[in-house]
XYZ file of C-alpha atoms in Angstrom:
605
model
C -95.473 88.047 189.527
C -97.905 88.451 192.518
C -97.095 91.311 194.772
C -98.008 91.939 198.404
C -100.700 94.575 198.343
C -100.702 94.785 202.214
C -97.002 95.356 202.814
C -96.184 97.370 205.946
C -94.860 100.876 205.522
C -92.238 100.151 208.258
C -88.760 99.614 206.946
C -88.095 97.351 210.009
C -90.580 94.714 208.656
C -90.209 92.333 205.782
C -91.940 89.157 204.368
C -90.806 85.664 204.765
C -92.030 82.163 203.725
C -90.931 78.683 204.702
C -91.873 75.870 202.412
C -93.062 73.551 205.167
C -92.999 69.940 203.949
C -95.498 67.423 205.000
C -94.422 65.198 207.976
C -96.166 62.883 210.407
C -99.084 63.943 212.868
C -101.461 64.015 216.239
C -105.471 63.814 218.054
C -108.758 65.789 218.475
C -111.997 66.134 220.339
C -115.774 66.216 219.625
C -118.331 68.827 218.746
C -121.940 69.345 218.164
C -124.530 67.366 216.162
C -124.525 67.966 212.379
C -127.460 68.583 210.032
C -130.607 70.578 210.059
C -132.192 68.093 212.397
C -129.633 68.883 215.092
C -129.742 72.704 214.379
C -133.473 73.006 214.788
C -133.225 71.343 218.319
C -130.331 73.565 219.460
C -131.600 76.884 217.949
C -133.555 79.455 220.048
C -135.619 80.480 217.017
C -136.441 78.811 213.749
C -138.934 80.657 211.560
C -140.377 81.019 208.163
C -139.912 84.851 207.411
C -139.719 87.608 204.854
C -136.954 90.046 205.033
C -138.289 93.567 205.473
C -135.051 95.490 205.973
C -131.324 94.989 206.542
C -129.538 97.692 208.420
C -125.727 97.704 208.359
C -123.871 99.411 211.182
C -120.718 99.424 213.147
C -121.137 99.101 216.984
C -119.310 101.898 218.767
C -116.546 99.637 220.238
C -115.962 97.528 217.080
C -114.162 98.032 213.798
C -116.148 95.367 211.800
C -119.607 95.591 210.225
C -122.830 94.077 211.612
C -126.220 93.801 209.898
C -129.483 93.876 211.706
C -131.983 91.956 209.663
C -135.664 92.875 210.355
C -137.871 90.036 209.395
C -141.585 89.745 209.167
C -142.628 86.434 210.644
C -144.819 84.130 208.687
C -144.634 81.003 210.933
C -142.681 80.030 213.927
C -141.157 76.445 213.869
C -139.227 76.775 217.180
C -139.029 79.451 219.904
C -141.209 82.517 220.478
C -141.668 85.825 218.753
C -143.439 88.615 220.769
C -144.754 90.486 217.738
C -145.074 90.617 214.025
C -141.514 91.433 213.421
C -138.167 90.066 214.799
C -134.656 91.399 214.576
C -131.829 89.040 214.003
C -128.135 90.286 213.975
C -125.317 88.957 211.768
C -121.649 89.665 211.248
C -120.703 91.415 207.990
C -122.160 93.986 205.786
C -121.653 96.351 202.784
C -120.285 99.862 202.928
C -121.743 102.824 200.901
C -118.848 102.504 198.383
C -119.716 98.798 197.744
C -116.837 97.322 199.680
C -117.639 94.533 202.121
C -116.501 93.215 205.473
C -117.588 89.660 206.356
C -116.765 86.266 207.758
C -117.374 82.871 206.081
C -120.498 82.555 208.176
C -121.953 85.923 207.290
C -125.259 85.879 205.284
C -126.057 88.485 202.666
C -129.862 88.577 202.412
C -132.193 90.573 200.102
C -135.150 92.589 201.269
C -138.463 91.278 200.133
C -137.125 87.634 199.839
C -138.406 84.699 201.879
C -136.181 82.575 204.075
C -136.194 79.945 206.839
C -133.816 81.366 209.484
C -132.128 79.580 212.478
C -130.933 81.891 215.278
C -129.334 81.612 218.667
C -129.736 84.068 221.547
C -126.492 85.620 222.817
C -126.739 88.195 225.616
C -130.275 88.941 224.961
C -129.979 89.414 221.245
C -130.637 86.902 218.407
C -127.859 85.961 216.097
C -128.185 84.413 212.700
C -126.799 80.800 212.451
C -128.267 79.224 209.296
C -130.512 80.217 206.435
C -132.533 78.445 203.721
C -133.700 80.232 200.653
C -137.427 80.110 199.705
C -138.365 80.558 196.109
C -141.437 80.311 193.822
C -143.974 80.926 196.514
C -142.700 78.112 198.623
C -142.523 75.588 195.913
C -138.668 75.532 195.912
C -136.214 75.599 198.903
C -132.436 75.908 198.491
C -129.571 76.078 200.894
C -127.274 79.046 201.497
C -125.116 78.112 198.610
C -128.026 78.076 196.307
C -128.469 74.359 195.764
C -132.080 73.180 195.594
C -133.128 70.736 198.286
C -134.572 67.344 197.034
C -134.800 65.428 200.305
C -133.382 64.640 203.711
C -131.210 61.800 204.857
C -130.125 61.148 208.548
C -130.968 64.738 209.395
C -128.981 66.201 206.566
C -130.485 67.952 203.517
C -129.903 66.402 200.163
C -129.429 68.958 197.468
C -128.702 69.122 193.761
C -125.037 69.084 192.931
C -124.897 72.485 191.350
C -126.376 75.723 192.538
C -129.517 77.207 190.934
C -129.623 80.359 192.875
C -127.082 82.934 194.179
C -125.115 82.059 197.258
C -126.194 84.059 200.241
C -122.545 85.177 200.915
C -120.454 88.313 200.548
C -117.354 86.430 199.507
C -118.158 83.965 196.585
C -115.656 81.587 194.961
C -114.947 81.834 191.314
C -117.161 79.447 189.341
C -115.579 76.107 188.766
C -116.410 72.792 187.085
C -116.753 69.720 189.330
C -113.779 67.295 189.182
C -115.347 64.044 187.993
C -114.846 60.851 189.964
C -112.393 58.302 188.723
C -113.665 55.036 187.518
C -113.433 52.037 189.840
C -110.148 50.137 190.238
C -109.321 47.420 187.867
C -110.519 44.850 190.414
C -114.241 44.693 191.242
C -115.594 47.597 193.450
C -119.006 48.613 194.668
C -120.787 51.950 195.047
C -120.867 53.631 198.372
C -123.395 51.661 200.635
C -126.937 52.607 201.615
C -126.909 56.040 199.876
C -130.273 55.867 198.088
C -130.588 59.648 198.048
C -127.140 60.144 196.544
C -127.735 57.419 193.950
C -131.116 58.995 192.964
C -129.444 62.337 192.473
C -126.716 60.859 190.287
C -129.531 59.615 187.980
C -130.694 63.098 187.211
C -132.536 66.164 188.447
C -135.484 65.595 190.858
C -138.484 67.559 192.049
C -137.573 69.850 194.910
C -139.029 69.454 198.335
C -141.365 72.390 198.922
C -141.548 74.649 201.970
C -144.357 72.552 203.565
C -142.170 69.464 203.526
C -139.246 71.261 205.017
C -141.331 72.755 207.708
C -143.023 69.350 208.609
C -139.472 67.772 208.660
C -138.033 70.378 211.009
C -141.063 70.172 213.316
C -140.807 66.391 213.418
C -137.068 66.789 214.310
C -137.916 68.895 217.244
C -140.641 66.659 218.509
C -138.684 63.390 218.189
C -135.336 64.590 219.571
C -133.658 62.755 216.680
C -133.589 62.802 212.916
C -136.980 61.963 211.486
C -137.431 59.352 208.791
C -135.620 60.108 205.500
C -137.207 61.968 202.620
C -135.462 60.642 199.530
C -135.508 62.343 196.105
C -138.972 61.822 194.468
C -140.654 61.493 197.893
C -140.812 65.269 198.455
C -143.784 67.519 198.395
C -145.632 68.759 201.378
C -148.596 70.916 202.351
C -146.993 74.291 201.244
C -148.185 76.273 204.252
C -148.797 79.951 203.656
C -147.447 79.626 200.077
C -147.141 83.211 199.135
C -146.822 84.730 202.553
C -148.158 88.059 203.626
C -146.821 91.124 201.789
C -143.786 92.813 203.312
C -144.764 96.132 205.200
C -142.511 98.832 206.693
C -141.213 97.546 209.953
C -140.981 99.535 213.114
C -137.774 101.689 213.225
C -136.080 99.732 216.063
C -132.484 99.882 214.650
C -130.603 103.106 213.958
C -127.812 102.928 211.442
C -126.951 102.904 207.702
C -129.195 100.873 205.486
C -127.215 99.182 202.736
C -130.472 98.741 200.661
C -131.607 102.333 200.896
C -128.172 103.753 200.048
C -126.547 101.442 197.507
C -122.883 101.590 196.492
C -121.719 102.740 193.164
C -123.135 101.260 189.927
C -121.916 97.726 189.369
C -121.406 96.834 193.095
C -122.986 93.486 193.800
C -124.329 92.915 190.350
C -124.621 89.681 188.402
C -121.181 90.372 186.881
C -119.649 90.235 190.392
C -121.400 87.007 191.040
C -120.192 85.418 187.851
C -116.590 86.387 188.427
C -116.454 85.613 192.145
C -113.888 87.096 194.536
C -110.232 86.640 194.120
C -106.646 87.383 195.380
C -104.005 88.875 193.249
C -101.083 88.734 195.754
C -99.583 86.688 198.464
C -100.936 87.377 201.844
C -98.265 88.312 204.418
C -99.629 88.126 207.971
C -98.615 89.737 211.221
C -99.101 87.111 213.952
C -100.221 87.050 217.578
C -99.038 83.495 218.285
C -96.848 83.737 221.455
C -97.284 79.984 222.114
C -94.388 78.222 220.569
C -96.522 75.077 219.821
C -99.101 77.236 217.930
C -96.410 78.912 215.915
C -94.803 75.633 214.996
C -98.176 74.084 214.056
C -99.049 77.103 211.896
C -96.119 76.569 209.551
C -97.696 73.434 208.001
C -100.977 75.088 207.800
C -99.484 77.656 205.500
C -97.342 75.058 203.717
C -100.304 72.997 202.744
C -101.568 75.901 200.609
C -98.179 77.247 199.505
C -97.556 73.912 197.678
C -100.153 75.034 195.107
C -97.896 77.837 193.567
C -94.259 78.348 192.538
C -94.379 82.033 193.377
C -91.354 83.058 195.500
C -93.415 83.836 198.557
C -96.179 81.389 197.949
C -99.783 82.182 198.867
C -99.093 82.914 202.625
C -96.050 84.525 203.979
C -95.432 86.052 207.474
C -93.934 89.256 208.663
C -90.432 89.259 210.111
C -88.224 92.011 211.683
C -85.460 93.006 209.375
C -82.899 93.479 212.185
C -82.801 89.843 213.182
C -85.105 87.974 210.698
C -87.410 86.841 213.518
C -91.096 86.290 212.877
C -93.481 88.974 214.419
C -95.478 86.767 216.799
C -96.664 89.412 219.348
C -98.619 91.869 217.288
C -102.202 91.945 218.466
C -104.524 92.163 215.464
C -106.623 95.284 214.701
C -109.554 94.864 212.378
C -109.623 96.839 209.183
C -106.280 98.427 209.395
C -105.073 97.301 205.985
C -102.811 94.568 207.368
C -103.294 90.842 207.304
C -103.394 89.167 210.646
C -103.390 85.721 212.347
C -103.884 85.146 216.055
C -105.219 83.212 218.996
C -107.303 85.800 220.878
C -109.352 85.873 223.987
C -112.746 87.591 223.977
C -111.248 90.680 225.644
C -108.547 90.896 222.952
C -111.214 90.327 220.204
C -113.159 93.317 221.543
C -109.932 95.300 221.866
C -109.016 94.656 218.278
C -112.501 95.721 217.053
C -113.867 92.187 216.305
C -116.982 90.239 217.546
C -116.506 87.941 220.496
C -116.418 84.188 220.397
C -119.803 84.119 222.001
C -121.242 85.838 219.019
C -119.172 84.015 216.477
C -119.792 80.574 217.975
C -116.851 78.898 216.103
C -113.479 77.279 216.530
C -112.021 79.883 214.152
C -112.994 82.744 211.873
C -111.632 84.551 208.798
C -112.746 88.094 208.506
C -112.405 89.310 204.878
C -112.359 92.770 203.423
C -113.077 93.131 199.792
C -113.221 95.895 197.227
C -114.479 95.435 193.685
C -114.365 91.655 194.265
C -110.709 91.720 195.139
C -109.663 90.592 198.681
C -107.873 93.489 200.365
C -107.352 92.142 203.952
C -107.862 88.858 205.821
C -107.793 88.440 209.599
C -107.656 84.909 210.634
C -108.525 84.240 214.358
C -108.411 81.054 216.371
C -110.533 80.417 219.502
C -108.275 79.765 222.445
C -110.652 76.944 223.474
C -109.021 74.720 220.858
C -105.596 76.208 220.696
C -104.005 73.516 222.766
C -105.339 70.616 220.698
C -102.724 70.166 217.993
C -104.885 68.280 215.480
C -107.902 70.583 215.910
C -105.724 73.683 215.774
C -104.120 72.414 212.551
C -107.583 71.635 211.010
C -109.026 74.873 212.040
C -106.199 77.139 210.820
C -105.797 75.383 207.483
C -109.622 75.657 207.018
C -109.544 79.376 207.743
C -106.603 79.949 205.317
C -108.884 78.304 202.694
C -111.463 81.049 203.400
C -108.793 83.675 203.011
C -108.279 82.271 199.445
C -112.064 82.968 198.788
C -113.179 79.323 199.369
C -116.686 78.946 200.873
C -117.909 75.998 202.934
C -118.321 72.799 200.783
C -120.822 70.280 202.085
C -121.159 68.328 198.865
C -117.811 66.850 198.542
C -114.925 65.511 200.619
C -113.141 68.821 201.673
C -111.429 70.423 204.530
C -113.765 73.307 203.888
C -116.697 71.172 205.032
C -118.411 73.110 207.758
C -117.273 71.861 211.248
C -113.678 70.563 211.071
C -114.262 68.804 214.449
C -116.005 66.103 212.473
C -112.897 65.414 210.447
C -110.375 62.852 211.957
C -106.692 63.645 212.618
C -104.560 62.469 209.808
C -102.706 59.221 210.376
C -99.185 60.304 209.158
C -99.648 63.737 207.581
C -99.541 67.351 208.750
C -101.178 68.703 205.610
C -104.977 68.846 206.036
C -106.244 70.500 202.817
C -107.924 68.067 200.420
C -108.092 67.663 196.584
C -111.438 69.471 196.370
C -110.051 72.478 198.316
C -107.052 72.552 195.934
C -109.275 72.361 192.942
C -111.289 75.430 194.102
C -108.055 77.510 194.727
C -106.564 76.539 191.435
C -109.766 77.635 189.673
C -109.419 81.071 191.271
C -105.665 81.354 190.477
C -106.340 80.300 186.774
C -109.172 82.856 186.674
C -106.885 85.661 187.890
C -104.218 84.755 185.299
C -106.917 84.814 182.501
C -108.875 87.810 183.586
C -106.805 90.138 185.735
C -103.168 89.874 184.779
C -101.538 87.032 182.872
C -98.675 85.438 184.902
C -99.793 86.659 188.273
C -99.695 83.147 189.629
C -97.374 80.375 188.804
C -99.620 77.369 189.316
C -97.452 74.445 190.566
C -97.852 71.157 188.747
C -97.392 68.002 190.791
C -98.821 64.576 191.753
C -99.932 63.868 195.345
C -101.878 60.667 196.041
C -103.597 60.714 199.504
C -106.161 58.790 201.403
C -108.124 59.515 204.579
C -110.075 57.630 207.267
C -113.269 59.279 205.946
C -115.405 59.797 202.885
C -118.385 61.878 201.681
C -121.653 59.841 202.197
C -122.933 60.876 198.753
C -120.489 62.958 196.753
C -122.205 65.621 194.663
C -125.031 66.106 197.204
C -125.138 68.145 200.439
C -124.614 65.433 203.006
C -122.492 63.905 205.823
C -118.829 63.060 206.084
C -118.754 59.480 207.305
C -115.919 57.342 208.644
C -114.625 54.431 206.573
C -115.740 51.255 208.157
C -115.300 47.527 208.041
C -118.444 45.319 208.055
C -118.310 42.992 210.026
C -115.508 43.862 212.443
C -115.258 40.270 213.658
C -114.187 37.971 210.700
C -113.212 34.265 210.535
C -109.970 33.310 208.890
C -110.849 32.695 205.145
C -113.860 34.940 205.491
C -114.648 38.278 203.712
C -115.535 41.799 204.879
C -116.761 44.968 203.119
C -114.603 48.115 203.481
C -117.148 50.832 203.082
C -116.654 54.585 202.290
C -113.138 54.266 201.088
C -111.714 57.560 199.683
C -108.675 58.011 197.580
C -107.637 61.271 195.814
C -104.887 63.024 193.826
C -104.331 66.395 195.539
C -102.193 67.315 192.646
C -102.958 68.337 189.048
C -100.604 65.702 187.316
C -102.112 62.219 186.813
C -100.608 59.375 188.900
C -99.510 56.177 187.160
C -99.958 52.626 188.375
C -101.734 53.491 191.582
C -102.077 50.670 194.103
C -104.460 50.661 197.129
C -103.537 47.894 199.566
C -105.291 46.849 202.886
C -103.538 45.462 205.930
C -104.043 43.942 209.422
C -101.440 45.202 211.682
C -100.585 44.213 215.365
C -99.881 47.826 216.075
C -100.752 51.332 214.821
C -97.883 51.524 212.359
C -99.268 50.103 209.148
C -96.587 48.898 206.764
C -96.044 46.580 203.766
C -94.650 43.989 206.233
C -98.078 43.490 207.851
C -100.692 41.002 206.867
C -101.921 41.968 203.406
C -105.661 41.400 202.740
C -106.292 42.720 199.233
C -104.800 45.202 196.653
C -106.598 47.268 194.012
C -105.012 49.162 191.166
C -105.630 52.049 188.685
C -103.468 52.449 185.627
C -103.937 56.164 185.756
C -105.526 58.208 188.540
C -106.322 61.981 188.068
C -108.946 63.214 190.611
C -110.682 61.150 193.259
C -112.632 57.926 194.010
C -115.045 56.800 196.774
C -116.557 53.471 197.064
C -116.725 50.135 198.744
C -114.311 47.156 198.375
C -114.189 43.551 199.535
C -111.232 42.061 201.383
C -110.584 38.449 202.371
C -108.795 37.439 205.599
C -106.062 34.953 204.753
C -106.086 31.696 206.589
C -102.501 32.371 207.539
C -103.489 35.272 209.765
C -103.393 34.111 213.553
C -106.505 34.716 215.491
C -106.471 37.816 217.684
C -107.095 41.558 217.501
C -105.574 43.891 214.862
C -105.530 47.454 213.693
C -106.886 47.846 210.169
C -105.194 50.195 207.745
C -104.486 50.906 204.165
C -101.750 52.389 202.003
C -101.839 54.018 198.505
C -98.709 54.079 196.362
C -97.933 55.201 192.880
C -95.014 54.917 190.386
C -95.169 58.712 189.862
C -93.032 61.024 191.992
C -95.208 62.642 194.627
C -95.252 66.039 196.331
C -95.770 64.237 199.666
C -95.972 60.645 200.679
C -96.850 61.368 204.368
C -100.574 61.321 203.334
C -100.540 57.859 201.793
C -101.815 55.928 204.806
C -104.899 55.784 206.855
C -106.260 53.818 209.894
C -109.724 52.650 210.630
C -111.211 55.019 213.314
C -114.451 55.641 215.082
C -116.217 59.031 214.502
C -115.819 62.264 216.572
C -118.349 61.226 219.284
C -115.858 58.656 220.437
C -112.825 60.991 220.071
C -111.714 59.120 216.917
C -110.799 55.889 218.759
C -108.903 53.395 216.742
C -110.910 50.350 215.756
C -109.628 46.900 216.721
C -110.755 44.071 214.273
C -111.084 40.581 215.697
C -109.962 37.575 213.671
C -111.355 34.220 214.716
């Protein structure tokens, strides 16, 4: 049975969990542009560099680690560098004993290696925002997760489905096999539309784009102010500028502090064995909270519940601290970094500094999960939410559920339909559900829990078995490749009675681990936002058995009996198998985040 390894010493405190069931939901706002094309235009510095040295230190007023990376500059793509070297700061680092402190956005870079770095200027200092790995003298470029880039589409890099190189992260998920896509429904369906890059990747491995092609693409994105023409798999190549790069020399000593490279931790820390096993949790995490706002506290319950559904352990994966005298949750405890206690809170910049954390200006995020590890085991997680989004119910729910995923060792996932996709503002509010974690997120956590049971202590986790069909107003543009999440769409949106339309980027999944039987996906036109079986049915598609997920395009026909007018377009998925939740079985056609996820009105003529 999993035990709480961060239990408070105070006899007046105890742990509690509420199994918050999934119930109906709310709305959200917009955010910045996605993809490398957008990042190169917003960054203050983009450069091809070699890492000369990484110096880990703790600023005097903080309790977390930072690393100052000193790079030798080979080529500047955007911005200016006054000399031969440039220092870029990052959150996170490694202590002399091999333990780590980091966030999900922290990069763990290696001296002597070559990178393309993206950095923003905050208060006169440069802070790392994105990194690409450069290998084989510039012949191969990979993303931060280690996936080799093979092209670009709509400003987003296309990469191989599985990593070839180590991820540039301190916390790395346990290795897992990809969940294969279901076959199409019994009725005819079509692949996802206009995804030549994704289709090419599915056909097999392709030659990587080299550093020259990447630099050319980024420069074109900066000049044009929009995404350059696509570079699809097989069209890569490039001029390979400065292929080998100059040798790395000793940089000027412009940072004082402890160098993690010059004084490594104990033998075995950060070795290949650690990479193979990944990081893990062996106990439920019971958090102290600073959520004085009643709405934030109420919303947080379903964020925990979405993950707690994965185990049958008494206190789940996430519990919260209560006072034993009255059983009330502790909601007024300001978090303190690195104190051996788990924390959740909505903190201002001043409160972040007082608790020993970086400010939101430095972090540049809606939320963050600071993670402490020792020997690959997670020992503390502090989950913090930016007050700028704390009043937006849907965005708060998405952000906090996302950060809980990081507390369970999940990294960002840009190759599949997942809540852990970087940038939750791009994901629409659920139509009738308050659980935001997706099937891919669950698959990753189950892989970690199974690994703990097999390699650390048998029976640590009682992995729950259930069925839970779900559908969303969004799909991944090319599953298995790094790419965009795109909204489901109807083409055309004005249709004559008796005419047909294509429903593109449909996504259906089973969030559980027990196959669903006799699954039916039905599309409707509704005069209001409440889609039901009593509305105008357009088409229905079935699977005899449904185990994982399916994305694709389907064709619907408008019955001649439908009166002319405007309608909402929605769909419902059902199954004969008992489900963990039925609140996530409906979705409604929406615009993307740039229009505030406006509901689409379909015109029937």
